Coordinates of C-alpha atoms and ligand atoms in Angstrom, one line a residue:
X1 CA -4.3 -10.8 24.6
X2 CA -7.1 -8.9 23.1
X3 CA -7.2 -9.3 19.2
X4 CA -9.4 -8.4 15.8
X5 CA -9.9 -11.8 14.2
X6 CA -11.9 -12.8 11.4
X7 CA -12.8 -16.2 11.7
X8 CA -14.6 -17.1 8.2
X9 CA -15.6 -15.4 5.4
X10 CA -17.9 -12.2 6.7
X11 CA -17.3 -13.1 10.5
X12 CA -15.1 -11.3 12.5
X13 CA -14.8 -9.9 15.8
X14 CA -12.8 -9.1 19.1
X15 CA -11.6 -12.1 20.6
X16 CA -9.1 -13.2 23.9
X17 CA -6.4 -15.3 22.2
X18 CA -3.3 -16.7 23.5
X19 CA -0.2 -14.2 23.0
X20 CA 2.3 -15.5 20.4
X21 CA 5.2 -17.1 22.1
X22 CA 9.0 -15.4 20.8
X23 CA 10.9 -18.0 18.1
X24 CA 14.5 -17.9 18.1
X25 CA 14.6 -15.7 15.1
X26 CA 11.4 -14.1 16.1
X27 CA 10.5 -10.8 17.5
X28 CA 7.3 -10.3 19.6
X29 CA 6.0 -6.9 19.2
X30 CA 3.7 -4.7 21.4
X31 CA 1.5 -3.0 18.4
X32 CA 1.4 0.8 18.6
X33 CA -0.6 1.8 16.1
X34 CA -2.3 -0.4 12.6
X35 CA -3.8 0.8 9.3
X36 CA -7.0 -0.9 8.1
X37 CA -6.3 -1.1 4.2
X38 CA -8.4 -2.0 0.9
X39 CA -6.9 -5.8 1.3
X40 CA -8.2 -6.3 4.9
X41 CA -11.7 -5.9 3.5
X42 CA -11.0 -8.3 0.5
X43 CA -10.0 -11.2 3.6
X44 CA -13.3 -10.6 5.4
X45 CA -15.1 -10.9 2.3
X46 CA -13.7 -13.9 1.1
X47 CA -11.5 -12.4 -1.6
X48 CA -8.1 -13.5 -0.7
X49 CA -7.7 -17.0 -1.7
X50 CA -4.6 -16.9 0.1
X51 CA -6.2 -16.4 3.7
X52 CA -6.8 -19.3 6.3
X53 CA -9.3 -18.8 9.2
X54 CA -9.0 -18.1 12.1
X55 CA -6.6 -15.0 11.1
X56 CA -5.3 -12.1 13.0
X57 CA -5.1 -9.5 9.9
X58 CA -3.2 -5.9 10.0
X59 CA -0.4 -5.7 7.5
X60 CA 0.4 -2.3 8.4
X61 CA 1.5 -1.4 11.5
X62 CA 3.9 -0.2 14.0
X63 CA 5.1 -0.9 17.9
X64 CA 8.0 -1.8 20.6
X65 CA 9.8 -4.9 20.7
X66 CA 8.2 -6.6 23.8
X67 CA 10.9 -10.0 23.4
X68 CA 13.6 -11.1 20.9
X69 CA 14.1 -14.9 20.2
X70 CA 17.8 -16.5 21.5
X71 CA 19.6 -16.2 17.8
X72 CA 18.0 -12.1 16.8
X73 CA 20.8 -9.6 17.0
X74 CA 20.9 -5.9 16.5
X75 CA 16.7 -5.7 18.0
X76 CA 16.3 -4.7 21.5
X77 CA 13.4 -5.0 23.7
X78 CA 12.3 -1.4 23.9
X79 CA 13.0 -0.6 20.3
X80 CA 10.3 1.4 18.1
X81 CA 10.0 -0.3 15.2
X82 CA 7.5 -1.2 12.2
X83 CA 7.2 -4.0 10.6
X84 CA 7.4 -5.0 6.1
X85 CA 5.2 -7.7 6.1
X86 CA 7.2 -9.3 3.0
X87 CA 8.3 -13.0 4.4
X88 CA 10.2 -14.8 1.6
X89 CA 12.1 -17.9 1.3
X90 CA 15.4 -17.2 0.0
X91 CA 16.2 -19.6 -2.3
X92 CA 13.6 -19.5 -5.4
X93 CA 14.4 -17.7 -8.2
X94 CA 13.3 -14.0 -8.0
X95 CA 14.7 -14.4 -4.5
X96 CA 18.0 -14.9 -5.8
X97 CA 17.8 -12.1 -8.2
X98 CA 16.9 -9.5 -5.5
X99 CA 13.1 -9.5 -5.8
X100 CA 11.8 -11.3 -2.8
X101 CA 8.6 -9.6 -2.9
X102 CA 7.9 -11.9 -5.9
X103 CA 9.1 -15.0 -4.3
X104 CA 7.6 -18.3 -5.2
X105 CA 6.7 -19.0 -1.5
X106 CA 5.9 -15.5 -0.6
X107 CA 3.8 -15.0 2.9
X108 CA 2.5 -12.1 4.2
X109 CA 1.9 -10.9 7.6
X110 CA -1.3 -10.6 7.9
X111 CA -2.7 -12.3 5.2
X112 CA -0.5 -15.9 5.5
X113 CA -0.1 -15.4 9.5
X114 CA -1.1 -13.1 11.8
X115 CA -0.7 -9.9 11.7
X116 CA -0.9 -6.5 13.5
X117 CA -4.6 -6.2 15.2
X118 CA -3.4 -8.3 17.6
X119 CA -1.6 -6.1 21.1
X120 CA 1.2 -8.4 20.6
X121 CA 2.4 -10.0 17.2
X122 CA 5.2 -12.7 16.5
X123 CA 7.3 -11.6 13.5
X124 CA 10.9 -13.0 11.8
X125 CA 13.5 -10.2 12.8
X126 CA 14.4 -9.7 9.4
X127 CA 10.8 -8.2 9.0
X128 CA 11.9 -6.0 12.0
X129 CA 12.6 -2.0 10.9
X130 CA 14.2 0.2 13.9
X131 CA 12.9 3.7 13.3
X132 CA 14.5 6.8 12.9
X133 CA 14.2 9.4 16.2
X134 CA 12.1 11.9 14.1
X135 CA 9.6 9.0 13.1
X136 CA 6.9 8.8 15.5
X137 CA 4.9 5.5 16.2
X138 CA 1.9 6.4 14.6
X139 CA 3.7 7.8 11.0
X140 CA 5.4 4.7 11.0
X141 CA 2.3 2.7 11.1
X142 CA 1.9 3.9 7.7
X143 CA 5.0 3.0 6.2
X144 CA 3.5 0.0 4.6
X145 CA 1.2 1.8 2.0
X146 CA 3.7 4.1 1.2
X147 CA 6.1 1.3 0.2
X148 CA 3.7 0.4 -2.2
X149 CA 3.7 3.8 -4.0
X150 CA 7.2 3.7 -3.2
X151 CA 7.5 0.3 -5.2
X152 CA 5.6 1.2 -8.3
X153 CA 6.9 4.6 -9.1
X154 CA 10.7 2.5 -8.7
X155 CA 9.4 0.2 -11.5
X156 CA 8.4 2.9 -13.6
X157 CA 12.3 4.7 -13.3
X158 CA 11.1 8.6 -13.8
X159 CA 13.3 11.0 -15.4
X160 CA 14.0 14.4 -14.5
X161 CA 11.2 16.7 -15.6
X162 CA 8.6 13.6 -16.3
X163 CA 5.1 14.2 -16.0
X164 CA 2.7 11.4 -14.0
X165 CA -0.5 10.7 -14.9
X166 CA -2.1 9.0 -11.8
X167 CA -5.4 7.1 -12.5
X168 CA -7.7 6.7 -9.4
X169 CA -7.9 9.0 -6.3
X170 CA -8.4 6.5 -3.6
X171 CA -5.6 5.6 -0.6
X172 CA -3.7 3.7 -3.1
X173 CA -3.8 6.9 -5.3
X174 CA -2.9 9.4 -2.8
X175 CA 0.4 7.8 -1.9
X176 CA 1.5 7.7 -5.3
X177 CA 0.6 11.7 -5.6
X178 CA 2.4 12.0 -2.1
X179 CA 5.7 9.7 -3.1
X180 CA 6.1 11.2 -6.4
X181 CA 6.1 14.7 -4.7
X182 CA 8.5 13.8 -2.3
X183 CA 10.5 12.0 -5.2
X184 CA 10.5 15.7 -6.6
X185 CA 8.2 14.6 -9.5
X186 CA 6.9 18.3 -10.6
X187 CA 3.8 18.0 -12.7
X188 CA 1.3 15.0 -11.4
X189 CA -2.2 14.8 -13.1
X190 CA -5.0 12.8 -11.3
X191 CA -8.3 11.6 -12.6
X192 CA -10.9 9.8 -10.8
X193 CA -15.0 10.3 -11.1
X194 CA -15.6 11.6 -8.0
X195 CA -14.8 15.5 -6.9
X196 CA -13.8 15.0 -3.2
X197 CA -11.4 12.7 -4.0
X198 CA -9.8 14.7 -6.6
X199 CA -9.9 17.6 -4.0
X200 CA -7.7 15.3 -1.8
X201 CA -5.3 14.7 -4.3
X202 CA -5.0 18.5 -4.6
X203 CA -4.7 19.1 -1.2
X204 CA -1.9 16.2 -1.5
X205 CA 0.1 17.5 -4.2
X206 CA -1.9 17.1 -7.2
X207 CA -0.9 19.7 -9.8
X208 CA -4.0 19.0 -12.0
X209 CA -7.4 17.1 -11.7
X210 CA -9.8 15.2 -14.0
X211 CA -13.0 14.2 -13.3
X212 CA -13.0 11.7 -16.2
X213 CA -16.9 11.6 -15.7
X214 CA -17.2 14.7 -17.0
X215 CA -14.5 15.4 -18.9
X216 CA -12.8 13.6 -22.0
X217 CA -10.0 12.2 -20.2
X218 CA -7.8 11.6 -23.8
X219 CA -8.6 14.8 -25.2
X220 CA -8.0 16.5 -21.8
X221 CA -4.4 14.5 -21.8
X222 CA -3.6 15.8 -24.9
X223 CA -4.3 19.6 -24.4
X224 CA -2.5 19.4 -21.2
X225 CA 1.0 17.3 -22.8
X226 CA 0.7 19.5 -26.5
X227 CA -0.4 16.3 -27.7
X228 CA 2.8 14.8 -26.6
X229 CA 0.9 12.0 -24.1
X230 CA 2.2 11.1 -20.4
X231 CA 5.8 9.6 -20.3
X232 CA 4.3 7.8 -16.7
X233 CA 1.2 6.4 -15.9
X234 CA 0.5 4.7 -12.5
X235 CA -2.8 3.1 -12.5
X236 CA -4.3 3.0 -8.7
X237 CA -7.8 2.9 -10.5
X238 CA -7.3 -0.8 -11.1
X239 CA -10.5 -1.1 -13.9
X240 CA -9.4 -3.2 -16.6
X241 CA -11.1 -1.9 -19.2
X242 CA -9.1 1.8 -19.1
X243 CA -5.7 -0.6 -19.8
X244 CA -6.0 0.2 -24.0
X245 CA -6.6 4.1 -22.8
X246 CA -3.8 4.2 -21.1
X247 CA -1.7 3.0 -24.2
X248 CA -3.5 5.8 -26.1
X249 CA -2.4 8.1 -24.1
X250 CA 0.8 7.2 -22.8
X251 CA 4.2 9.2 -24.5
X252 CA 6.1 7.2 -26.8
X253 CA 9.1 5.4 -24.3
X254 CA 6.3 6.0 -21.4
X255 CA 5.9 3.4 -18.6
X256 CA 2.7 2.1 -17.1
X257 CA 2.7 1.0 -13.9
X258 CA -0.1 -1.6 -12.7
X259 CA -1.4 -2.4 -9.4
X260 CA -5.0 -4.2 -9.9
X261 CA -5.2 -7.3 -8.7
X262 CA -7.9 -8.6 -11.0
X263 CA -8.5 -11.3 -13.3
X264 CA -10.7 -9.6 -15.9
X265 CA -8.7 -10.0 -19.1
X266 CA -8.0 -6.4 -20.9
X267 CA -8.3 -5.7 -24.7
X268 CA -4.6 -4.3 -25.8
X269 CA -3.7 -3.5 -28.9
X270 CA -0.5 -4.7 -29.3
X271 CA 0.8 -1.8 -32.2
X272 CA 1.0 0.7 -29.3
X273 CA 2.9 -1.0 -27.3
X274 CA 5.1 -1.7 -30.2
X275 CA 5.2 1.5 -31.9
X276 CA 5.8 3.8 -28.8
X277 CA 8.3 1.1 -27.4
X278 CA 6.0 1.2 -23.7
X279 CA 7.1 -0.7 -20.9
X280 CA 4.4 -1.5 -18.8
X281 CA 5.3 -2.9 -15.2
X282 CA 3.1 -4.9 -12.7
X283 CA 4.0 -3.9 -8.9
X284 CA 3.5 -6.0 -6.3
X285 CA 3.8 -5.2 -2.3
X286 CA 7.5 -4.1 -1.7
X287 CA 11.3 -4.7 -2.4
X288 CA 12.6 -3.3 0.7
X289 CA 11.4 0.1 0.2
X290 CA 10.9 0.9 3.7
X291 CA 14.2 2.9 4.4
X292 CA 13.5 4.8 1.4
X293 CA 9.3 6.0 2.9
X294 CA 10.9 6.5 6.2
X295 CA 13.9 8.5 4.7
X296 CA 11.1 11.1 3.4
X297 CA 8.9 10.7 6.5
X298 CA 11.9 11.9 9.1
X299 CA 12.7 14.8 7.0
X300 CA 9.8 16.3 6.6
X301 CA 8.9 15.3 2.6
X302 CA 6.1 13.1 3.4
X303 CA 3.5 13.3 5.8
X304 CA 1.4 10.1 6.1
X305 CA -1.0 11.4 9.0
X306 CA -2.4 13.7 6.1
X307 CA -4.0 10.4 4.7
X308 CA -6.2 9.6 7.8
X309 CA -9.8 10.0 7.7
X310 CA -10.8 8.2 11.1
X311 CA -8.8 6.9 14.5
X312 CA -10.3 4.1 16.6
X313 CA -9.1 1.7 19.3
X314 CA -9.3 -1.5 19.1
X315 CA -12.7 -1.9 20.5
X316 CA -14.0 0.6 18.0
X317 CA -12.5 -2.2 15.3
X318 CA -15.8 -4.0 14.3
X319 CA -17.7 -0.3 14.2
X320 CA -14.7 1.2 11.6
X321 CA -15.3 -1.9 9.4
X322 CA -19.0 -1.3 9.0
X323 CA -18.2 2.8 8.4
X324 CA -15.6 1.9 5.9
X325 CA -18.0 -0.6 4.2
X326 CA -21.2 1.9 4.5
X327 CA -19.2 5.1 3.5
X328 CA -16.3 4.4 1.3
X329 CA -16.1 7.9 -0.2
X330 CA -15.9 9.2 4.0
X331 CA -13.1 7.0 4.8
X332 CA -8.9 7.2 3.8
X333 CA -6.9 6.0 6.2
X334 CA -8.4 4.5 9.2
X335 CA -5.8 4.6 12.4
X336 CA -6.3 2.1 15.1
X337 CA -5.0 2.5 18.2
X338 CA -4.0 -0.4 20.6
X339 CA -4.7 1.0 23.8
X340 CA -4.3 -1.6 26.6
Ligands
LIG401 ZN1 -2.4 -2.7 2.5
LIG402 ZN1 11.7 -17.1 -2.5

């Protein structure tokens, strides 16, 4: 089968691999349609300490079951599905305790094995979500980053009448905007530095931007909340050094949610944490969040084709990856196709 593969740090390419062969608790699925996300970039340069080469990446995706392995039940061949690449032991401890997207031994498709820019992938059925009828192949491709948002804003627990403050207009920033809107969250600020973006998040359900370059962001906070501060905070901007603003300007009982992967320490002050009684909450992937995106997808709250910027086919692969590298601002969602 035909395949994107990145074979070492900065290589990668269209290659003819050997289709996966079907486990007993395995599904083989034809791939419809996969999203090219932030984290596939981080692989082919190197950032994923995780990653072994050769890898078939593509954690978001979506398809029809091509095989089942001998002990799968309740997945036919023929079924449209997409695929949580969350693979998790079972046994460790936040596994027990109902948060296996935390687990100790935690793979993910994709990143740990191969994922969906492949025409055919091997996945364990319990990875395996049957879609609704209104859910069409390529919305479901998208199901993945939507989980995310879907993840964080659950961590965070909003309240009736909350306001969000959403830091960072990227793709990881837009979900949140379109989640919390289809969570019925009313009043959703957004800052980022650059206007188009902002724009977007408008266009998405935004009720009010900043452009923190030009504007005081605090002060700004403060006239919009009657100096009150934002009860939630989700921070899709991921720059470490905004963590002690966001403390600032978070509402006393407010809750931060944090999705940067990064290892630059952050200066907090521990008072405000203290005095307001803050909870902030790291997010990670997703805890079966799926059913809930594809809940909002079949009835019409959330639209995740609004988040695509460009659609390829797989031999258009190697050329997205240089656009989305060149022209980050130009690019949200890239769609590829698997045409075959
Ligand atoms: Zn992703
Ligand atoms: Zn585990």
């Amino acid at each position: 089968m035909k395949a994107f593969q990145v074979n070492a740090v900065q290589n990668y390419a269209l290659a003819d691999v050997q289709t996966p062969a079907v486990k007993e608790k395995e599904v083989l699925i034809r791939t419809a349609f996969a999203g090219i996300c932030g984290s596939d970039m981080h692989i082919i340069h190197g950032q994923n300490p995780f990653v072994q080469f050769p890898r078939i990446t593509g954690h978001e995706y979506s398809g029809t079951v091509a095989a089942v392995g001998d002990a799968v039940e309740g997945i036919q061949v023929g079924d449209r599905v997409c695929v949580d690449p969350v693979v998790s032991c079972g046994h460790c401890y936040p596994c027990r305790i109902g948060r296996p997207n935390v687990c100790s031994k935690l793979q993910v498709i994709g990143v740990h094995r191969d994922g969906g820019f492949g025409e055919y992938s091997c996945v364990p059925a319990g990875n395996v979500i049957r879609l609704p009828e209104t859910v069409t192949l390529e919305q479901a491709a998208l199901v993945e980053p939507y989980s995310i948002a879907s993840n964080v804003l659950n961590r965070m627990a909003p309240l009736p009448g909350d306001t969000l403050l959403v830091y960072g207009a990227g793709v990881i920033g837009l979900t949140i905007v379109q989640v919390a809107r289809a969570l019925g969250i009313e009043r959703i600020i957004v800052s980022d530095i650059i206007d188009e973006r902002l724009e977007a998040a408008k266009a998405l359900g935004a009720s009010e931007t900043i452009n923190s370059a030009e504007q005081d962001l605090e002060a700004r906070i403060s006239e919009l909340t009657a100096a009150e501060g934002v009860p939630l905070i989700a921070d899709a901007a991921c720059i470490p050094a905004l963590l002690p603003q966001m403390l600032r300007i978070a509402s006393p009982a407010g809750r931060i949610g944090l999705l940067g992967f990064t290892a630059t320490p952050s200066d907090l002050v521990q008072l405000e944490v203290i005095k307001k009684e803050l909870t902030l909450v790291g997010s990670r992937l997703n805890n079966g969040r799926f059913a809930e995106v594809l809940d909002m997808i079949a009835d019409g709250r959330l639209d995740p084709c609004a988040l695509i910027s460009h659609r390829v086919e797989l031999n258009g692969m190697c050329e997205a990856i240089s656009l989305i590298e060149d022209h980050p601002s130009l690019t949200r969602k890239v769609l590829v196709e698997m045409k075959g």
